[in-house]
PDB file of N, CA and C in Angstrom:
ATOM      1  N   UNK A   1      63.159  23.816  70.605  1.00 80.00           N
ATOM      2  CA  UNK A   1      64.557  24.139  70.822  1.00 80.00           C
ATOM      3  C   UNK A   1      64.816  24.383  72.298  1.00 80.00           C
ATOM      4  N   UNK A   2      65.993  23.997  72.726  1.00 89.00           N
ATOM      5  CA  UNK A   2      66.406  24.178  74.119  1.00 89.00           C
ATOM      6  C   UNK A   2      67.726  24.948  74.104  1.00 89.00           C
ATOM      7  N   UNK A   3      67.612  26.257  73.956  1.00 91.00           N
ATOM      8  CA  UNK A   3      68.782  27.114  73.780  1.00 91.00           C
ATOM      9  C   UNK A   3      69.807  26.986  74.901  1.00 91.00           C
ATOM     10  N   UNK A   4      69.337  26.767  76.122  1.00 95.00           N
ATOM     11  CA  UNK A   4      70.282  26.693  77.247  1.00 95.00           C
ATOM     12  C   UNK A   4      71.107  25.413  77.220  1.00 95.00           C
ATOM     13  N   UNK A   5      70.740  24.461  76.375  1.00 94.00           N
ATOM     14  CA  UNK A   5      71.542  23.250  76.207  1.00 94.00           C
ATOM     15  C   UNK A   5      72.562  23.380  75.075  1.00 94.00           C
ATOM     16  N   UNK A   6      72.491  24.450  74.323  1.00 92.00           N
ATOM     17  CA  UNK A   6      73.425  24.636  73.211  1.00 92.00           C
ATOM     18  C   UNK A   6      74.813  25.009  73.732  1.00 92.00           C
ATOM     19  N   UNK A   7      75.858  24.417  73.179  1.00 93.00           N
ATOM     20  CA  UNK A   7      77.212  24.793  73.619  1.00 93.00           C
ATOM     21  C   UNK A   7      77.549  26.213  73.170  1.00 93.00           C
ATOM     22  N   UNK A   8      78.244  26.964  74.005  1.00 94.00           N
ATOM     23  CA  UNK A   8      78.627  28.329  73.631  1.00 94.00           C
ATOM     24  C   UNK A   8      79.717  28.323  72.573  1.00 94.00           C
ATOM     25  N   UNK A   9      80.556  27.290  72.563  1.00 93.00           N
ATOM     26  CA  UNK A   9      81.622  27.165  71.563  1.00 93.00           C
ATOM     27  C   UNK A   9      81.751  25.701  71.157  1.00 93.00           C
ATOM     28  N   UNK A  10      80.899  25.254  70.208  1.00 83.00           N
ATOM     29  CA  UNK A  10      80.886  23.838  69.844  1.00 83.00           C
ATOM     30  C   UNK A  10      82.192  23.336  69.219  1.00 83.00           C
ATOM     31  N   UNK A  11      83.030  24.231  68.757  1.00 85.00           N
ATOM     32  CA  UNK A  11      84.292  23.833  68.126  1.00 85.00           C
ATOM     33  C   UNK A  11      85.504  24.151  69.000  1.00 85.00           C
ATOM     34  N   UNK A  12      85.292  24.327  70.297  1.00 92.00           N
ATOM     35  CA  UNK A  12      86.405  24.597  71.220  1.00 92.00           C
ATOM     36  C   UNK A  12      87.409  23.447  71.164  1.00 92.00           C
ATOM     37  N   UNK A  13      88.665  23.753  71.390  1.00 93.00           N
ATOM     38  CA  UNK A  13      89.702  22.720  71.346  1.00 93.00           C
ATOM     39  C   UNK A  13      89.371  21.611  72.343  1.00 93.00           C
ATOM     40  N   UNK A  14      89.101  21.964  73.576  1.00 95.00           N
ATOM     41  CA  UNK A  14      88.674  20.979  74.579  1.00 95.00           C
ATOM     42  C   UNK A  14      87.164  21.152  74.755  1.00 95.00           C
ATOM     43  N   UNK A  15      86.434  20.754  73.725  1.00 93.00           N
ATOM     44  CA  UNK A  15      84.998  21.028  73.674  1.00 93.00           C
ATOM     45  C   UNK A  15      84.220  20.350  74.805  1.00 93.00           C
ATOM     46  N   UNK A  16      84.645  19.168  75.234  1.00 94.00           N
ATOM     47  CA  UNK A  16      83.931  18.496  76.323  1.00 94.00           C
ATOM     48  C   UNK A  16      83.999  19.312  77.608  1.00 94.00           C
ATOM     49  N   UNK A  17      85.187  19.775  77.945  1.00 96.00           N
ATOM     50  CA  UNK A  17      85.359  20.583  79.158  1.00 96.00           C
ATOM     51  C   UNK A  17      84.615  21.910  79.027  1.00 96.00           C
ATOM     52  N   UNK A  18      84.679  22.522  77.845  1.00 97.00           N
ATOM     53  CA  UNK A  18      84.003  23.801  77.631  1.00 97.00           C
ATOM     54  C   UNK A  18      82.484  23.631  77.755  1.00 97.00           C
ATOM     55  N   UNK A  19      81.965  22.559  77.174  1.00 96.00           N
ATOM     56  CA  UNK A  19      80.525  22.331  77.238  1.00 96.00           C
ATOM     57  C   UNK A  19      80.088  21.994  78.660  1.00 96.00           C
ATOM     58  N   UNK A  20      80.880  21.207  79.332  1.00 97.00           N
ATOM     59  CA  UNK A  20      80.583  20.870  80.731  1.00 97.00           C
ATOM     60  C   UNK A  20      80.541  22.143  81.588  1.00 97.00           C
ATOM     61  N   UNK A  21      81.491  23.049  81.342  1.00 97.00           N
ATOM     62  CA  UNK A  21      81.508  24.317  82.070  1.00 97.00           C
ATOM     63  C   UNK A  21      80.248  25.138  81.767  1.00 97.00           C
ATOM     64  N   UNK A  22      79.812  25.126  80.493  1.00 97.00           N
ATOM     65  CA  UNK A  22      78.559  25.793  80.122  1.00 97.00           C
ATOM     66  C   UNK A  22      77.406  25.252  80.950  1.00 97.00           C
ATOM     67  N   UNK A  23      77.277  23.931  80.986  1.00 98.00           N
ATOM     68  CA  UNK A  23      76.168  23.306  81.687  1.00 98.00           C
ATOM     69  C   UNK A  23      76.218  23.600  83.186  1.00 98.00           C
ATOM     70  N   UNK A  24      77.399  23.511  83.771  1.00 98.00           N
ATOM     71  CA  UNK A  24      77.542  23.773  85.210  1.00 98.00           C
ATOM     72  C   UNK A  24      77.198  25.215  85.559  1.00 98.00           C
ATOM     73  N   UNK A  25      77.531  26.162  84.672  1.00 98.00           N
ATOM     74  CA  UNK A  25      77.218  27.563  84.966  1.00 98.00           C
ATOM     75  C   UNK A  25      75.736  27.861  84.735  1.00 98.00           C
ATOM     76  N   UNK A  26      75.125  27.198  83.762  1.00 98.00           N
ATOM     77  CA  UNK A  26      73.710  27.430  83.480  1.00 98.00           C
ATOM     78  C   UNK A  26      72.783  26.710  84.455  1.00 98.00           C
ATOM     79  N   UNK A  27      73.255  25.590  84.991  1.00 98.00           N
ATOM     80  CA  UNK A  27      72.443  24.770  85.900  1.00 98.00           C
ATOM     81  C   UNK A  27      73.260  24.449  87.151  1.00 98.00           C
ATOM     82  N   UNK A  28      73.417  25.432  88.032  1.00 98.00           N
ATOM     83  CA  UNK A  28      74.268  25.242  89.204  1.00 98.00           C
ATOM     84  C   UNK A  28      73.696  24.278  90.244  1.00 98.00           C
ATOM     85  N   UNK A  29      72.406  23.997  90.153  1.00 97.00           N
ATOM     86  CA  UNK A  29      71.786  23.073  91.112  1.00 97.00           C
ATOM     87  C   UNK A  29      70.936  22.069  90.348  1.00 97.00           C
ATOM     88  N   UNK A  30      70.720  20.896  90.933  1.00 97.00           N
ATOM     89  CA  UNK A  30      69.823  19.928  90.299  1.00 97.00           C
ATOM     90  C   UNK A  30      68.429  20.510  90.054  1.00 97.00           C
ATOM     91  N   UNK A  31      67.937  21.319  90.968  1.00 97.00           N
ATOM     92  CA  UNK A  31      66.586  21.879  90.785  1.00 97.00           C
ATOM     93  C   UNK A  31      66.528  22.829  89.588  1.00 97.00           C
ATOM     94  N   UNK A  32      67.601  23.561  89.316  1.00 98.00           N
ATOM     95  CA  UNK A  32      67.589  24.454  88.158  1.00 98.00           C
ATOM     96  C   UNK A  32      67.520  23.643  86.855  1.00 98.00           C
ATOM     97  N   UNK A  33      68.199  22.516  86.825  1.00 97.00           N
ATOM     98  CA  UNK A  33      68.146  21.637  85.652  1.00 97.00           C
ATOM     99  C   UNK A  33      66.757  21.025  85.522  1.00 97.00           C
ATOM    100  N   UNK A  34      66.207  20.551  86.610  1.00 96.00           N
ATOM    101  CA  UNK A  34      64.872  19.943  86.591  1.00 96.00           C
ATOM    102  C   UNK A  34      63.824  20.955  86.123  1.00 96.00           C
ATOM    103  N   UNK A  35      63.894  22.185  86.593  1.00 97.00           N
ATOM    104  CA  UNK A  35      62.942  23.222  86.181  1.00 97.00           C
ATOM    105  C   UNK A  35      63.036  23.494  84.688  1.00 97.00           C
ATOM    106  N   UNK A  36      64.253  23.540  84.154  1.00 96.00           N
ATOM    107  CA  UNK A  36      64.418  23.781  82.722  1.00 96.00           C
ATOM    108  C   UNK A  36      63.849  22.609  81.911  1.00 96.00           C
ATOM    109  N   UNK A  37      64.084  21.392  82.353  1.00 94.00           N
ATOM    110  CA  UNK A  37      63.528  20.230  81.657  1.00 94.00           C
ATOM    111  C   UNK A  37      61.990  20.261  81.708  1.00 94.00           C
ATOM    112  N   UNK A  38      61.434  20.714  82.809  1.00 93.00           N
ATOM    113  CA  UNK A  38      59.979  20.838  82.905  1.00 93.00           C
ATOM    114  C   UNK A  38      59.450  21.882  81.934  1.00 93.00           C
ATOM    115  N   UNK A  39      60.184  23.004  81.770  1.00 93.00           N
ATOM    116  CA  UNK A  39      59.794  24.027  80.798  1.00 93.00           C
ATOM    117  C   UNK A  39      59.784  23.449  79.381  1.00 93.00           C
ATOM    118  N   UNK A  40      60.802  22.667  79.069  1.00 92.00           N
ATOM    119  CA  UNK A  40      60.884  22.050  77.743  1.00 92.00           C
ATOM    120  C   UNK A  40      59.710  21.107  77.535  1.00 92.00           C
ATOM    121  N   UNK A  41      59.415  20.304  78.534  1.00 90.00           N
ATOM    122  CA  UNK A  41      58.340  19.331  78.399  1.00 90.00           C
ATOM    123  C   UNK A  41      56.972  19.999  78.259  1.00 90.00           C
ATOM    124  N   UNK A  42      56.792  21.174  78.822  1.00 92.00           N
ATOM    125  CA  UNK A  42      55.533  21.903  78.648  1.00 92.00           C
ATOM    126  C   UNK A  42      55.348  22.317  77.186  1.00 92.00           C
ATOM    127  N   UNK A  43      56.441  22.714  76.539  1.00 90.00           N
ATOM    128  CA  UNK A  43      56.390  23.144  75.134  1.00 90.00           C
ATOM    129  C   UNK A  43      56.386  21.961  74.170  1.00 90.00           C
ATOM    130  N   UNK A  44      57.085  20.904  74.555  1.00 87.00           N
ATOM    131  CA  UNK A  44      57.271  19.744  73.673  1.00 87.00           C
ATOM    132  C   UNK A  44      57.058  18.485  74.505  1.00 87.00           C
ATOM    133  N   UNK A  45      55.874  17.900  74.443  1.00 79.00           N
ATOM    134  CA  UNK A  45      55.564  16.748  75.309  1.00 79.00           C
ATOM    135  C   UNK A  45      56.499  15.540  75.146  1.00 79.00           C
ATOM    136  N   UNK A  46      57.047  15.320  73.983  1.00 79.00           N
ATOM    137  CA  UNK A  46      57.954  14.188  73.761  1.00 79.00           C
ATOM    138  C   UNK A  46      59.295  14.693  73.244  1.00 79.00           C
ATOM    139  N   UNK A  47      60.068  15.374  74.077  1.00 80.00           N
ATOM    140  CA  UNK A  47      61.323  15.970  73.589  1.00 80.00           C
ATOM    141  C   UNK A  47      62.359  14.908  73.231  1.00 80.00           C
ATOM    142  N   UNK A  48      63.201  15.264  72.274  1.00 79.00           N
ATOM    143  CA  UNK A  48      64.293  14.400  71.827  1.00 79.00           C
ATOM    144  C   UNK A  48      65.554  15.242  71.772  1.00 79.00           C
ATOM    145  N   UNK A  49      66.644  14.691  72.307  1.00 79.00           N
ATOM    146  CA  UNK A  49      67.942  15.347  72.187  1.00 79.00           C
ATOM    147  C   UNK A  49      68.637  14.787  70.957  1.00 79.00           C
ATOM    148  N   UNK A  50      68.994  15.658  70.035  1.00 78.00           N
ATOM    149  CA  UNK A  50      69.617  15.216  68.792  1.00 78.00           C
ATOM    150  C   UNK A  50      71.054  15.711  68.699  1.00 78.00           C
ATOM    151  N   UNK A  51      71.853  14.930  68.019  1.00 73.00           N
ATOM    152  CA  UNK A  51      73.226  15.318  67.735  1.00 73.00           C
ATOM    153  C   UNK A  51      73.503  14.989  66.268  1.00 73.00           C
ATOM    154  N   UNK A  52      74.266  15.825  65.607  1.00 72.00           N
ATOM    155  CA  UNK A  52      74.521  15.629  64.192  1.00 72.00           C
ATOM    156  C   UNK A  52      75.996  15.396  63.882  1.00 72.00           C
ATOM    157  N   UNK A  53      76.748  15.004  64.869  1.00 74.00           N
ATOM    158  CA  UNK A  53      78.173  14.747  64.662  1.00 74.00           C
ATOM    159  C   UNK A  53      78.372  13.411  63.950  1.00 74.00           C
ATOM    160  N   UNK A  54      79.234  13.397  62.958  1.00 76.00           N
ATOM    161  CA  UNK A  54      79.571  12.146  62.283  1.00 76.00           C
ATOM    162  C   UNK A  54      80.282  11.187  63.226  1.00 76.00           C
ATOM    163  N   UNK A  55      81.183  11.745  64.030  1.00 77.00           N
ATOM    164  CA  UNK A  55      81.952  10.941  64.973  1.00 77.00           C
ATOM    165  C   UNK A  55      81.232  10.963  66.329  1.00 77.00           C
ATOM    166  N   UNK A  56      80.754   9.792  66.798  1.00 74.00           N
ATOM    167  CA  UNK A  56      80.051   9.770  68.082  1.00 74.00           C
ATOM    168  C   UNK A  56      80.901  10.238  69.265  1.00 74.00           C
ATOM    169  N   UNK A  57      82.205  10.203  69.127  1.00 78.00           N
ATOM    170  CA  UNK A  57      83.089  10.673  70.195  1.00 78.00           C
ATOM    171  C   UNK A  57      83.087  12.191  70.303  1.00 78.00           C
ATOM    172  N   UNK A  58      82.476  12.873  69.350  1.00 80.00           N
ATOM    173  CA  UNK A  58      82.394  14.335  69.370  1.00 80.00           C
ATOM    174  C   UNK A  58      80.970  14.813  69.651  1.00 80.00           C
ATOM    175  N   UNK A  59      80.198  13.983  70.306  1.00 84.00           N
ATOM    176  CA  UNK A  59      78.766  14.226  70.514  1.00 84.00           C
ATOM    177  C   UNK A  59      78.499  15.005  71.806  1.00 84.00           C
ATOM    178  N   UNK A  60      77.981  16.217  71.671  1.00 89.00           N
ATOM    179  CA  UNK A  60      77.599  17.013  72.831  1.00 89.00           C
ATOM    180  C   UNK A  60      76.412  16.386  73.563  1.00 89.00           C
ATOM    181  N   UNK A  61      75.554  15.699  72.846  1.00 90.00           N
ATOM    182  CA  UNK A  61      74.385  15.065  73.448  1.00 90.00           C
ATOM    183  C   UNK A  61      74.793  14.072  74.530  1.00 90.00           C
ATOM    184  N   UNK A  62      75.871  13.370  74.298  1.00 90.00           N
ATOM    185  CA  UNK A  62      76.349  12.400  75.292  1.00 90.00           C
ATOM    186  C   UNK A  62      76.834  13.097  76.562  1.00 90.00           C
ATOM    187  N   UNK A  63      77.476  14.237  76.406  1.00 94.00           N
ATOM    188  CA  UNK A  63      77.925  15.007  77.571  1.00 94.00           C
ATOM    189  C   UNK A  63      76.707  15.506  78.349  1.00 94.00           C
ATOM    190  N   UNK A  64      75.720  16.002  77.626  1.00 95.00           N
ATOM    191  CA  UNK A  64      74.490  16.471  78.267  1.00 95.00           C
ATOM    192  C   UNK A  64      73.767  15.324  78.960  1.00 95.00           C
ATOM    193  N   UNK A  65      73.665  14.173  78.320  1.00 93.00           N
ATOM    194  CA  UNK A  65      73.004  13.013  78.924  1.00 93.00           C
ATOM    195  C   UNK A  65      73.704  12.614  80.230  1.00 93.00           C
ATOM    196  N   UNK A  66      75.029  12.625  80.220  1.00 94.00           N
ATOM    197  CA  UNK A  66      75.783  12.288  81.438  1.00 94.00           C
ATOM    198  C   UNK A  66      75.540  13.333  82.522  1.00 94.00           C
ATOM    199  N   UNK A  67      75.499  14.603  82.146  1.00 97.00           N
ATOM    200  CA  UNK A  67      75.251  15.683  83.096  1.00 97.00           C
ATOM    201  C   UNK A  67      73.869  15.526  83.740  1.00 97.00           C
ATOM    202  N   UNK A  68      72.862  15.214  82.940  1.00 96.00           N
ATOM    203  CA  UNK A  68      71.509  15.016  83.453  1.00 96.00           C
ATOM    204  C   UNK A  68      71.487  13.823  84.415  1.00 96.00           C
ATOM    205  N   UNK A  69      72.132  12.738  84.025  1.00 96.00           N
ATOM    206  CA  UNK A  69      72.175  11.541  84.874  1.00 96.00           C
ATOM    207  C   UNK A  69      72.847  11.852  86.216  1.00 96.00           C
ATOM    208  N   UNK A  70      73.972  12.538  86.178  1.00 97.00           N
ATOM    209  CA  UNK A  70      74.709  12.862  87.398  1.00 97.00           C
ATOM    210  C   UNK A  70      73.931  13.788  88.320  1.00 97.00           C
ATOM    211  N   UNK A  71      73.176  14.721  87.740  1.00 97.00           N
ATOM    212  CA  UNK A  71      72.515  15.744  88.549  1.00 97.00           C
ATOM    213  C   UNK A  71      71.132  15.386  89.037  1.00 97.00           C
ATOM    214  N   UNK A  72      70.353  14.671  88.222  1.00 96.00           N
ATOM    215  CA  UNK A  72      68.991  14.345  88.669  1.00 96.00           C
ATOM    216  C   UNK A  72      68.666  12.865  88.473  1.00 96.00           C
ATOM    217  N   UNK A  73      69.683  12.074  88.197  1.00 96.00           N
ATOM    218  CA  UNK A  73      69.547  10.620  88.078  1.00 96.00           C
ATOM    219  C   UNK A  73      68.490  10.207  87.055  1.00 96.00           C
ATOM    220  N   UNK A  74      68.456  10.919  85.938  1.00 92.00           N
ATOM    221  CA  UNK A  74      67.526  10.610  84.858  1.00 92.00           C
ATOM    222  C   UNK A  74      68.326  10.074  83.681  1.00 92.00           C
ATOM    223  N   UNK A  75      67.979   8.871  83.217  1.00 90.00           N
ATOM    224  CA  UNK A  75      68.648   8.288  82.058  1.00 90.00           C
ATOM    225  C   UNK A  75      68.139   8.937  80.782  1.00 90.00           C
ATOM    226  N   UNK A  76      69.070   9.267  79.901  1.00 86.00           N
ATOM    227  CA  UNK A  76      68.746   9.783  78.572  1.00 86.00           C
ATOM    228  C   UNK A  76      69.386   8.804  77.591  1.00 86.00           C
ATOM    229  N   UNK A  77      68.660   7.722  77.291  1.00 82.00           N
ATOM    230  CA  UNK A  77      69.259   6.665  76.474  1.00 82.00           C
ATOM    231  C   UNK A  77      69.447   7.071  75.019  1.00 82.00           C
ATOM    232  N   UNK A  78      70.356   6.380  74.359  1.00 78.00           N
ATOM    233  CA  UNK A  78      70.546   6.544  72.925  1.00 78.00           C
ATOM    234  C   UNK A  78      69.330   5.954  72.215  1.00 78.00           C
ATOM    235  N   UNK A  79      68.908   6.600  71.139  1.00 72.00           N
ATOM    236  CA  UNK A  79      67.814   6.078  70.331  1.00 72.00           C
ATOM    237  C   UNK A  79      68.340   4.883  69.556  1.00 72.00           C
ATOM    238  N   UNK A  80      67.573   3.808  69.545  1.00 65.00           N
ATOM    239  CA  UNK A  80      68.035   2.619  68.848  1.00 65.00           C
ATOM    240  C   UNK A  80      67.204   2.297  67.619  1.00 65.00           C
ATOM    241  N   UNK A  81      66.262   3.158  67.266  1.00 63.00           N
ATOM    242  CA  UNK A  81      65.472   2.959  66.071  1.00 63.00           C
ATOM    243  C   UNK A  81      64.212   2.132  66.264  1.00 63.00           C
ATOM    244  N   UNK A  82      64.080   1.506  67.416  1.00 59.00           N
ATOM    245  CA  UNK A  82      62.869   0.735  67.691  1.00 59.00           C
ATOM    246  C   UNK A  82      61.808   1.642  68.305  1.00 59.00           C
ATOM    247  N   UNK A  83      60.583   1.335  68.042  1.00 54.00           N
ATOM    248  CA  UNK A  83      59.483   2.108  68.608  1.00 54.00           C
ATOM    249  C   UNK A  83      59.374   1.826  70.104  1.00 54.00           C
ATOM    250  N   UNK A  84      59.130   2.854  70.861  1.00 53.00           N
ATOM    251  CA  UNK A  84      58.980   2.720  72.306  1.00 53.00           C
ATOM    252  C   UNK A  84      57.517   2.921  72.662  1.00 53.00           C
ATOM    253  N   UNK A  85      56.779   1.838  72.784  1.00 53.00           N
ATOM    254  CA  UNK A  85      55.382   1.934  73.193  1.00 53.00           C
ATOM    255  C   UNK A  85      55.313   2.373  74.649  1.00 53.00           C
ATOM    256  N   UNK A  86      54.303   3.148  74.946  1.00 52.00           N
ATOM    257  CA  UNK A  86      54.121   3.569  76.323  1.00 52.00           C
ATOM    258  C   UNK A  86      55.165   4.566  76.775  1.00 52.00           C
ATOM    259  N   UNK A  87      55.571   5.476  75.862  1.00 51.00           N
ATOM    260  CA  UNK A  87      56.561   6.507  76.216  1.00 51.00           C
ATOM    261  C   UNK A  87      56.060   7.259  77.443  1.00 51.00           C
ATOM    262  N   UNK A  88      56.926   7.446  78.400  1.00 50.00           N
ATOM    263  CA  UNK A  88      56.568   8.135  79.621  1.00 50.00           C
ATOM    264  C   UNK A  88      57.097   9.558  79.608  1.00 50.00           C
ATOM    265  N   UNK A  89      56.722  10.301  80.600  1.00 53.00           N
ATOM    266  CA  UNK A  89      57.154  11.679  80.771  1.00 53.00           C
ATOM    267  C   UNK A  89      58.675  11.742  80.894  1.00 53.00           C
ATOM    268  N   UNK A  90      59.226  12.851  80.454  1.00 57.00           N
ATOM    269  CA  UNK A  90      60.664  13.091  80.598  1.00 57.00           C
ATOM    270  C   UNK A  90      61.074  13.071  82.060  1.00 57.00           C
ATOM    271  N   UNK A  91      60.224  13.615  82.902  1.00 60.00           N
ATOM    272  CA  UNK A  91      60.521  13.683  84.335  1.00 60.00           C
ATOM    273  C   UNK A  91      59.510  12.852  85.113  1.00 60.00           C
ATOM    274  N   UNK A  92      60.018  11.942  85.948  1.00 54.00           N
ATOM    275  CA  UNK A  92      59.096  11.120  86.739  1.00 54.00           C
ATOM    276  C   UNK A  92      58.371  11.920  87.798  1.00 54.00           C
TER     277      UNK A  92
END
């Protein structure tokens, strides 16, 4: 589990803005985000970000993936169901 990635109010009216504000306050610098991802990878060598929303437009995971990309230029691709041989570390 990655508690600091959990939205404080997942059902907020403007949930995208609220979640983005959560992430910006929890990870004010790229290095703070990178350190947290390293902590996760120490506990879970092959971490996966999951979302359980029926409507993909209501997916917090996508907001988090965009935040990670913007801050540390790390792609967090959507799972496509195919096996990924040679899985690499979360952080290069």
